[in-house]
Amino acid sequence: MTLKKILLASILSLVLIPFGFARVQVAEAQESTPTSAELSMPTPAELINEVNALRLASGLNALAVHPALMQIAQDEANGIASGMPGHWRPNNLTLGQWLMSLGYPLSGDLYQDGYRSENWILAQTSKDAVQGWLGDEPHTNTMLSPYRSDIGAGIAVTEDGYILVIETALQTTSGQMQSNANAILTGIPLTQQAYNAGATLAAQNGSLPQYSLPVAVVTANAGGDVIHEVQYGQTLWSIAITYGTTIKEIQRLNNWNTEDVYVGQQLLVMKGATPPPQVTPVSVASAFPTLQPTATATIPATSSATPPNAITTKSPQEMTLSVAAIALAALVLGIIIAIPRKKERDYSE
């Protein structure tokens, strides 16, 4: 009986062990085989190369890969893939603050969030992403702005394709943080004061604009109105901060509640401002002293001197005497000429 059990156990072991081993091998093979999505997944390096190729073809410098931008781009892609909205930010940070918190020496006006921008898209390849971003000015600016020195890219997989993200920014020429960077990081409401004092713009208005350019201040007109013409890369937020006003005040003055602005739009940003002093144009005549006439020599009335080339009128008596004098002169000249000729003829004959 014992022998039979031993033989049965041996037979079962010989039969089951190979199957068990095969099952383990199959499981390991399945875990190590990449999926079709992973095989065709674009890489951050490919995406960066596509952007830099576009910049070089446009006569711009290629962007350098920076670890801070790489980290943000990948975190952004992962967040969007997991259900976060596009351009989400951790802890109510702005994009500029996020960069500086990772040690990036951001250039530009930090109160306008510096020179930085972000693109994201759902696409299948890096080429598709770049072509999609070329469809409008803001996304094109992220790739082709001359105010950029660095780039980072991130890729995440979703059921519908891939989330591709790029971050571009301009760092300071010294490679060091700006002097007010710490204040920007520790006093986050400072960068959101354009909406309401003490309230964060992230709470009131979602996220800050994803690209920005400087705003040049214009002076008031004669009536005290400050009219600002919106330029490319400017936002209602950056305009409000530059003029020291608020988004709500600009909305009130223009009687509209949207925060979208467009290039060429004429915005009334301030009323009752002091216009610049009027400069009175200086005429050419008043620019030089008036010349006073100087005394000139006068010809006495009794003088018979006649200016050169002057035309005078003679009396009839003067005309008769002149003709007689001419006739007499002609007669004398004829006699003088005739006498030598007479002597010559005599001599030659």
PDB file of N, CA and C in Angstrom, residues 41-48 51 69-81 85-89 95 98 117-123 125-126 129-130 133 139 142-143 151-156 162-168 210:
ATOM      1  N   MET A  41       5.026  54.189 -28.909  1.00  0.00           N
ATOM      2  CA  MET A  41       4.983  55.406 -28.104  1.00  0.00           C
ATOM      3  C   MET A  41       6.120  56.354 -28.466  1.00  0.00           C
ATOM      4  N   PRO A  42       5.814  57.624 -28.770  1.00  0.00           N
ATOM      5  CA  PRO A  42       6.885  58.592 -29.034  1.00  0.00           C
ATOM      6  C   PRO A  42       7.685  58.838 -27.755  1.00  0.00           C
ATOM      7  N   THR A  43       8.884  59.344 -27.918  1.00  0.00           N
ATOM      8  CA  THR A  43       9.743  59.600 -26.773  1.00  0.00           C
ATOM      9  C   THR A  43       9.938  61.103 -26.588  1.00  0.00           C
ATOM     10  N   PRO A  44      10.265  61.538 -25.366  1.00  0.00           N
ATOM     11  CA  PRO A  44      10.549  62.961 -25.156  1.00  0.00           C
ATOM     12  C   PRO A  44      11.667  63.471 -26.060  1.00  0.00           C
ATOM     13  N   ALA A  45      12.685  62.633 -26.288  1.00  0.00           N
ATOM     14  CA  ALA A  45      13.794  63.046 -27.145  1.00  0.00           C
ATOM     15  C   ALA A  45      13.316  63.316 -28.568  1.00  0.00           C
ATOM     16  N   GLU A  46      12.434  62.454 -29.083  1.00  0.00           N
ATOM     17  CA  GLU A  46      11.908  62.666 -30.430  1.00  0.00           C
ATOM     18  C   GLU A  46      11.118  63.977 -30.514  1.00  0.00           C
ATOM     19  N   LEU A  47      10.332  64.256 -29.491  1.00  0.00           N
ATOM     20  CA  LEU A  47       9.522  65.467 -29.487  1.00  0.00           C
ATOM     21  C   LEU A  47      10.409  66.715 -29.438  1.00  0.00           C
ATOM     22  N   ILE A  48      11.436  66.668 -28.624  1.00  0.00           N
ATOM     23  CA  ILE A  48      12.363  67.803 -28.535  1.00  0.00           C
ATOM     24  C   ILE A  48      13.082  68.011 -29.868  1.00  0.00           C
ATOM     25  N   VAL A  51      10.810  69.818 -32.333  1.00  0.00           N
ATOM     26  CA  VAL A  51      10.694  71.251 -32.047  1.00  0.00           C
ATOM     27  C   VAL A  51      11.963  71.986 -32.461  1.00  0.00           C
ATOM     28  N   LEU A  69      12.591  71.602 -16.571  1.00  0.00           N
ATOM     29  CA  LEU A  69      11.523  71.585 -17.563  1.00  0.00           C
ATOM     30  C   LEU A  69      11.123  70.159 -17.922  1.00  0.00           C
ATOM     31  N   MET A  70      12.091  69.246 -17.929  1.00  0.00           N
ATOM     32  CA  MET A  70      11.784  67.837 -18.200  1.00  0.00           C
ATOM     33  C   MET A  70      10.875  67.271 -17.108  1.00  0.00           C
ATOM     34  N   GLN A  71      11.164  67.603 -15.861  1.00  0.00           N
ATOM     35  CA  GLN A  71      10.358  67.085 -14.750  1.00  0.00           C
ATOM     36  C   GLN A  71       8.940  67.625 -14.793  1.00  0.00           C
ATOM     37  N   ILE A  72       8.815  68.927 -15.035  1.00  0.00           N
ATOM     38  CA  ILE A  72       7.477  69.523 -15.085  1.00  0.00           C
ATOM     39  C   ILE A  72       6.675  68.956 -16.248  1.00  0.00           C
ATOM     40  N   ALA A  73       7.313  68.804 -17.406  1.00  0.00           N
ATOM     41  CA  ALA A  73       6.606  68.283 -18.583  1.00  0.00           C
ATOM     42  C   ALA A  73       6.089  66.872 -18.329  1.00  0.00           C
ATOM     43  N   GLN A  74       6.909  66.029 -17.700  1.00  0.00           N
ATOM     44  CA  GLN A  74       6.469  64.655 -17.433  1.00  0.00           C
ATOM     45  C   GLN A  74       5.381  64.616 -16.371  1.00  0.00           C
ATOM     46  N   ASP A  75       5.516  65.424 -15.324  1.00  0.00           N
ATOM     47  CA  ASP A  75       4.465  65.489 -14.299  1.00  0.00           C
ATOM     48  C   ASP A  75       3.163  65.992 -14.897  1.00  0.00           C
ATOM     49  N   GLU A  76       3.253  67.001 -15.780  1.00  0.00           N
ATOM     50  CA  GLU A  76       2.064  67.536 -16.435  1.00  0.00           C
ATOM     51  C   GLU A  76       1.394  66.471 -17.294  1.00  0.00           C
ATOM     52  N   ALA A  77       2.183  65.729 -18.071  1.00  0.00           N
ATOM     53  CA  ALA A  77       1.632  64.677 -18.931  1.00  0.00           C
ATOM     54  C   ALA A  77       0.973  63.588 -18.095  1.00  0.00           C
ATOM     55  N   ASN A  78       1.634  63.172 -17.026  1.00  0.00           N
ATOM     56  CA  ASN A  78       1.064  62.132 -16.163  1.00  0.00           C
ATOM     57  C   ASN A  78      -0.238  62.599 -15.523  1.00  0.00           C
ATOM     58  N   GLY A  79      -0.270  63.867 -15.104  1.00  0.00           N
ATOM     59  CA  GLY A  79      -1.480  64.397 -14.482  1.00  0.00           C
ATOM     60  C   GLY A  79      -2.650  64.449 -15.449  1.00  0.00           C
ATOM     61  N   ILE A  80      -2.390  64.900 -16.664  1.00  0.00           N
ATOM     62  CA  ILE A  80      -3.467  64.970 -17.664  1.00  0.00           C
ATOM     63  C   ILE A  80      -3.960  63.571 -17.999  1.00  0.00           C
ATOM     64  N   ALA A  81      -3.041  62.625 -18.129  1.00  0.00           N
ATOM     65  CA  ALA A  81      -3.421  61.241 -18.448  1.00  0.00           C
ATOM     66  C   ALA A  81      -4.263  60.624 -17.338  1.00  0.00           C
ATOM     67  N   PRO A  85      -7.090  68.438 -15.500  1.00  0.00           N
ATOM     68  CA  PRO A  85      -7.307  69.320 -16.663  1.00  0.00           C
ATOM     69  C   PRO A  85      -5.977  69.768 -17.252  1.00  0.00           C
ATOM     70  N   GLY A  86      -6.025  70.194 -18.512  1.00  0.00           N
ATOM     71  CA  GLY A  86      -4.805  70.702 -19.141  1.00  0.00           C
ATOM     72  C   GLY A  86      -4.290  71.929 -18.428  1.00  0.00           C
ATOM     73  N   HIS A  87      -2.965  72.045 -18.350  1.00  0.00           N
ATOM     74  CA  HIS A  87      -2.299  73.156 -17.673  1.00  0.00           C
ATOM     75  C   HIS A  87      -2.613  73.196 -16.173  1.00  0.00           C
ATOM     76  N   TRP A  88      -2.819  72.029 -15.586  1.00  0.00           N
ATOM     77  CA  TRP A  88      -3.015  71.980 -14.134  1.00  0.00           C
ATOM     78  C   TRP A  88      -1.698  72.330 -13.442  1.00  0.00           C
ATOM     79  N   ARG A  89      -1.793  72.793 -12.202  1.00  0.00           N
ATOM     80  CA  ARG A  89      -0.604  73.175 -11.432  1.00  0.00           C
ATOM     81  C   ARG A  89      -0.724  72.655 -10.001  1.00  0.00           C
ATOM     82  N   LEU A  95       2.990  78.531 -13.523  1.00  0.00           N
ATOM     83  CA  LEU A  95       4.034  77.792 -14.227  1.00  0.00           C
ATOM     84  C   LEU A  95       5.409  78.363 -13.903  1.00  0.00           C
ATOM     85  N   TRP A  98       6.388  77.296 -10.440  1.00  0.00           N
ATOM     86  CA  TRP A  98       6.733  75.870 -10.447  1.00  0.00           C
ATOM     87  C   TRP A  98       8.168  75.692 -10.936  1.00  0.00           C
ATOM     88  N   SER A 117       6.306  79.052 -21.268  1.00  0.00           N
ATOM     89  CA  SER A 117       5.056  78.636 -21.889  1.00  0.00           C
ATOM     90  C   SER A 117       5.001  77.118 -21.941  1.00  0.00           C
ATOM     91  N   GLU A 118       3.807  76.628 -22.195  1.00  0.00           N
ATOM     92  CA  GLU A 118       3.560  75.176 -22.175  1.00  0.00           C
ATOM     93  C   GLU A 118       2.564  74.805 -23.262  1.00  0.00           C
ATOM     94  N   ASN A 119       2.825  73.713 -23.943  1.00  0.00           N
ATOM     95  CA  ASN A 119       1.891  73.121 -24.903  1.00  0.00           C
ATOM     96  C   ASN A 119       1.596  71.690 -24.487  1.00  0.00           C
ATOM     97  N   TRP A 120       0.357  71.264 -24.679  1.00  0.00           N
ATOM     98  CA  TRP A 120       0.044  69.847 -24.532  1.00  0.00           C
ATOM     99  C   TRP A 120      -0.982  69.462 -25.592  1.00  0.00           C
ATOM    100  N   ILE A 121      -0.989  68.194 -25.950  1.00  0.00           N
ATOM    101  CA  ILE A 121      -1.879  67.732 -27.012  1.00  0.00           C
ATOM    102  C   ILE A 121      -2.038  66.217 -26.909  1.00  0.00           C
ATOM    103  N   LEU A 122      -3.161  65.715 -27.375  1.00  0.00           N
ATOM    104  CA  LEU A 122      -3.382  64.279 -27.519  1.00  0.00           C
ATOM    105  C   LEU A 122      -3.086  63.917 -28.967  1.00  0.00           C
ATOM    106  N   ALA A 123      -2.046  63.130 -29.196  1.00  0.00           N
ATOM    107  CA  ALA A 123      -1.618  62.816 -30.566  1.00  0.00           C
ATOM    108  C   ALA A 123      -0.983  61.435 -30.591  1.00  0.00           C
ATOM    109  N   THR A 125       1.946  60.795 -32.741  1.00  0.00           N
ATOM    110  CA  THR A 125       3.380  60.919 -32.985  1.00  0.00           C
ATOM    111  C   THR A 125       3.860  62.326 -32.637  1.00  0.00           C
ATOM    112  N   SER A 126       5.171  62.470 -32.550  1.00  0.00           N
ATOM    113  CA  SER A 126       5.753  63.789 -32.284  1.00  0.00           C
ATOM    114  C   SER A 126       5.491  64.747 -33.436  1.00  0.00           C
ATOM    115  N   ALA A 129       2.052  66.094 -33.171  1.00  0.00           N
ATOM    116  CA  ALA A 129       1.951  67.094 -32.097  1.00  0.00           C
ATOM    117  C   ALA A 129       2.431  68.458 -32.568  1.00  0.00           C
ATOM    118  N   VAL A 130       3.584  68.491 -33.211  1.00  0.00           N
ATOM    119  CA  VAL A 130       4.148  69.763 -33.668  1.00  0.00           C
ATOM    120  C   VAL A 130       3.243  70.398 -34.721  1.00  0.00           C
ATOM    121  N   TRP A 133       0.258  71.957 -33.040  1.00  0.00           N
ATOM    122  CA  TRP A 133       0.584  73.198 -32.334  1.00  0.00           C
ATOM    123  C   TRP A 133       0.800  74.362 -33.292  1.00  0.00           C
ATOM    124  N   HIS A 139       0.288  78.536 -29.427  1.00  0.00           N
ATOM    125  CA  HIS A 139       1.049  77.288 -29.382  1.00  0.00           C
ATOM    126  C   HIS A 139       2.308  77.368 -30.250  1.00  0.00           C
ATOM    127  N   THR A 142       5.057  79.130 -28.325  1.00  0.00           N
ATOM    128  CA  THR A 142       5.771  78.273 -27.368  1.00  0.00           C
ATOM    129  C   THR A 142       6.987  77.629 -28.023  1.00  0.00           C
ATOM    130  N   MET A 143       6.864  77.258 -29.282  1.00  0.00           N
ATOM    131  CA  MET A 143       7.957  76.582 -29.986  1.00  0.00           C
ATOM    132  C   MET A 143       8.915  77.555 -30.657  1.00  0.00           C
ATOM    133  N   ILE A 151      14.210  73.746 -22.985  1.00  0.00           N
ATOM    134  CA  ILE A 151      13.013  72.969 -23.302  1.00  0.00           C
ATOM    135  C   ILE A 151      12.990  71.700 -22.456  1.00  0.00           C
ATOM    136  N   GLY A 152      11.793  71.198 -22.226  1.00  0.00           N
ATOM    137  CA  GLY A 152      11.588  69.905 -21.592  1.00  0.00           C
ATOM    138  C   GLY A 152      10.380  69.258 -22.225  1.00  0.00           C
ATOM    139  N   ALA A 153      10.300  67.928 -22.227  1.00  0.00           N
ATOM    140  CA  ALA A 153       9.188  67.220 -22.852  1.00  0.00           C
ATOM    141  C   ALA A 153       8.793  66.035 -21.996  1.00  0.00           C
ATOM    142  N   GLY A 154       7.509  65.676 -22.061  1.00  0.00           N
ATOM    143  CA  GLY A 154       6.997  64.518 -21.334  1.00  0.00           C
ATOM    144  C   GLY A 154       5.934  63.812 -22.149  1.00  0.00           C
ATOM    145  N   ILE A 155       5.838  62.497 -21.994  1.00  0.00           N
ATOM    146  CA  ILE A 155       4.876  61.669 -22.736  1.00  0.00           C
ATOM    147  C   ILE A 155       4.159  60.749 -21.749  1.00  0.00           C
ATOM    148  N   ALA A 156       2.848  60.598 -21.918  1.00  0.00           N
ATOM    149  CA  ALA A 156       2.069  59.668 -21.103  1.00  0.00           C
ATOM    150  C   ALA A 156       1.077  58.937 -21.999  1.00  0.00           C
ATOM    151  N   TYR A 162      -1.609  59.351 -26.958  1.00  0.00           N
ATOM    152  CA  TYR A 162      -0.543  59.788 -26.070  1.00  0.00           C
ATOM    153  C   TYR A 162      -0.716  61.269 -25.729  1.00  0.00           C
ATOM    154  N   ILE A 163      -0.440  61.595 -24.495  1.00  0.00           N
ATOM    155  CA  ILE A 163      -0.393  62.986 -24.064  1.00  0.00           C
ATOM    156  C   ILE A 163       1.046  63.462 -24.243  1.00  0.00           C
ATOM    157  N   LEU A 164       1.243  64.437 -25.107  1.00  0.00           N
ATOM    158  CA  LEU A 164       2.574  64.997 -25.350  1.00  0.00           C
ATOM    159  C   LEU A 164       2.614  66.415 -24.793  1.00  0.00           C
ATOM    160  N   VAL A 165       3.637  66.733 -24.029  1.00  0.00           N
ATOM    161  CA  VAL A 165       3.760  68.033 -23.370  1.00  0.00           C
ATOM    162  C   VAL A 165       5.156  68.588 -23.604  1.00  0.00           C
ATOM    163  N   ILE A 166       5.240  69.875 -23.892  1.00  0.00           N
ATOM    164  CA  ILE A 166       6.542  70.557 -23.908  1.00  0.00           C
ATOM    165  C   ILE A 166       6.467  71.786 -23.017  1.00  0.00           C
ATOM    166  N   GLU A 167       7.572  72.100 -22.377  1.00  0.00           N
ATOM    167  CA  GLU A 167       7.743  73.325 -21.610  1.00  0.00           C
ATOM    168  C   GLU A 167       8.929  74.066 -22.222  1.00  0.00           C
ATOM    169  N   THR A 168       8.779  75.364 -22.485  1.00  0.00           N
ATOM    170  CA  THR A 168       9.907  76.166 -22.952  1.00  0.00           C
ATOM    171  C   THR A 168      10.027  77.393 -22.066  1.00  0.00           C
ATOM    172  N   GLN A 210      -0.695  80.702 -20.352  1.00  0.00           N
ATOM    173  CA  GLN A 210       0.420  79.782 -20.564  1.00  0.00           C
ATOM    174  C   GLN A 210       1.558  80.385 -21.369  1.00  0.00           C
TER     175      GLN A 210
END
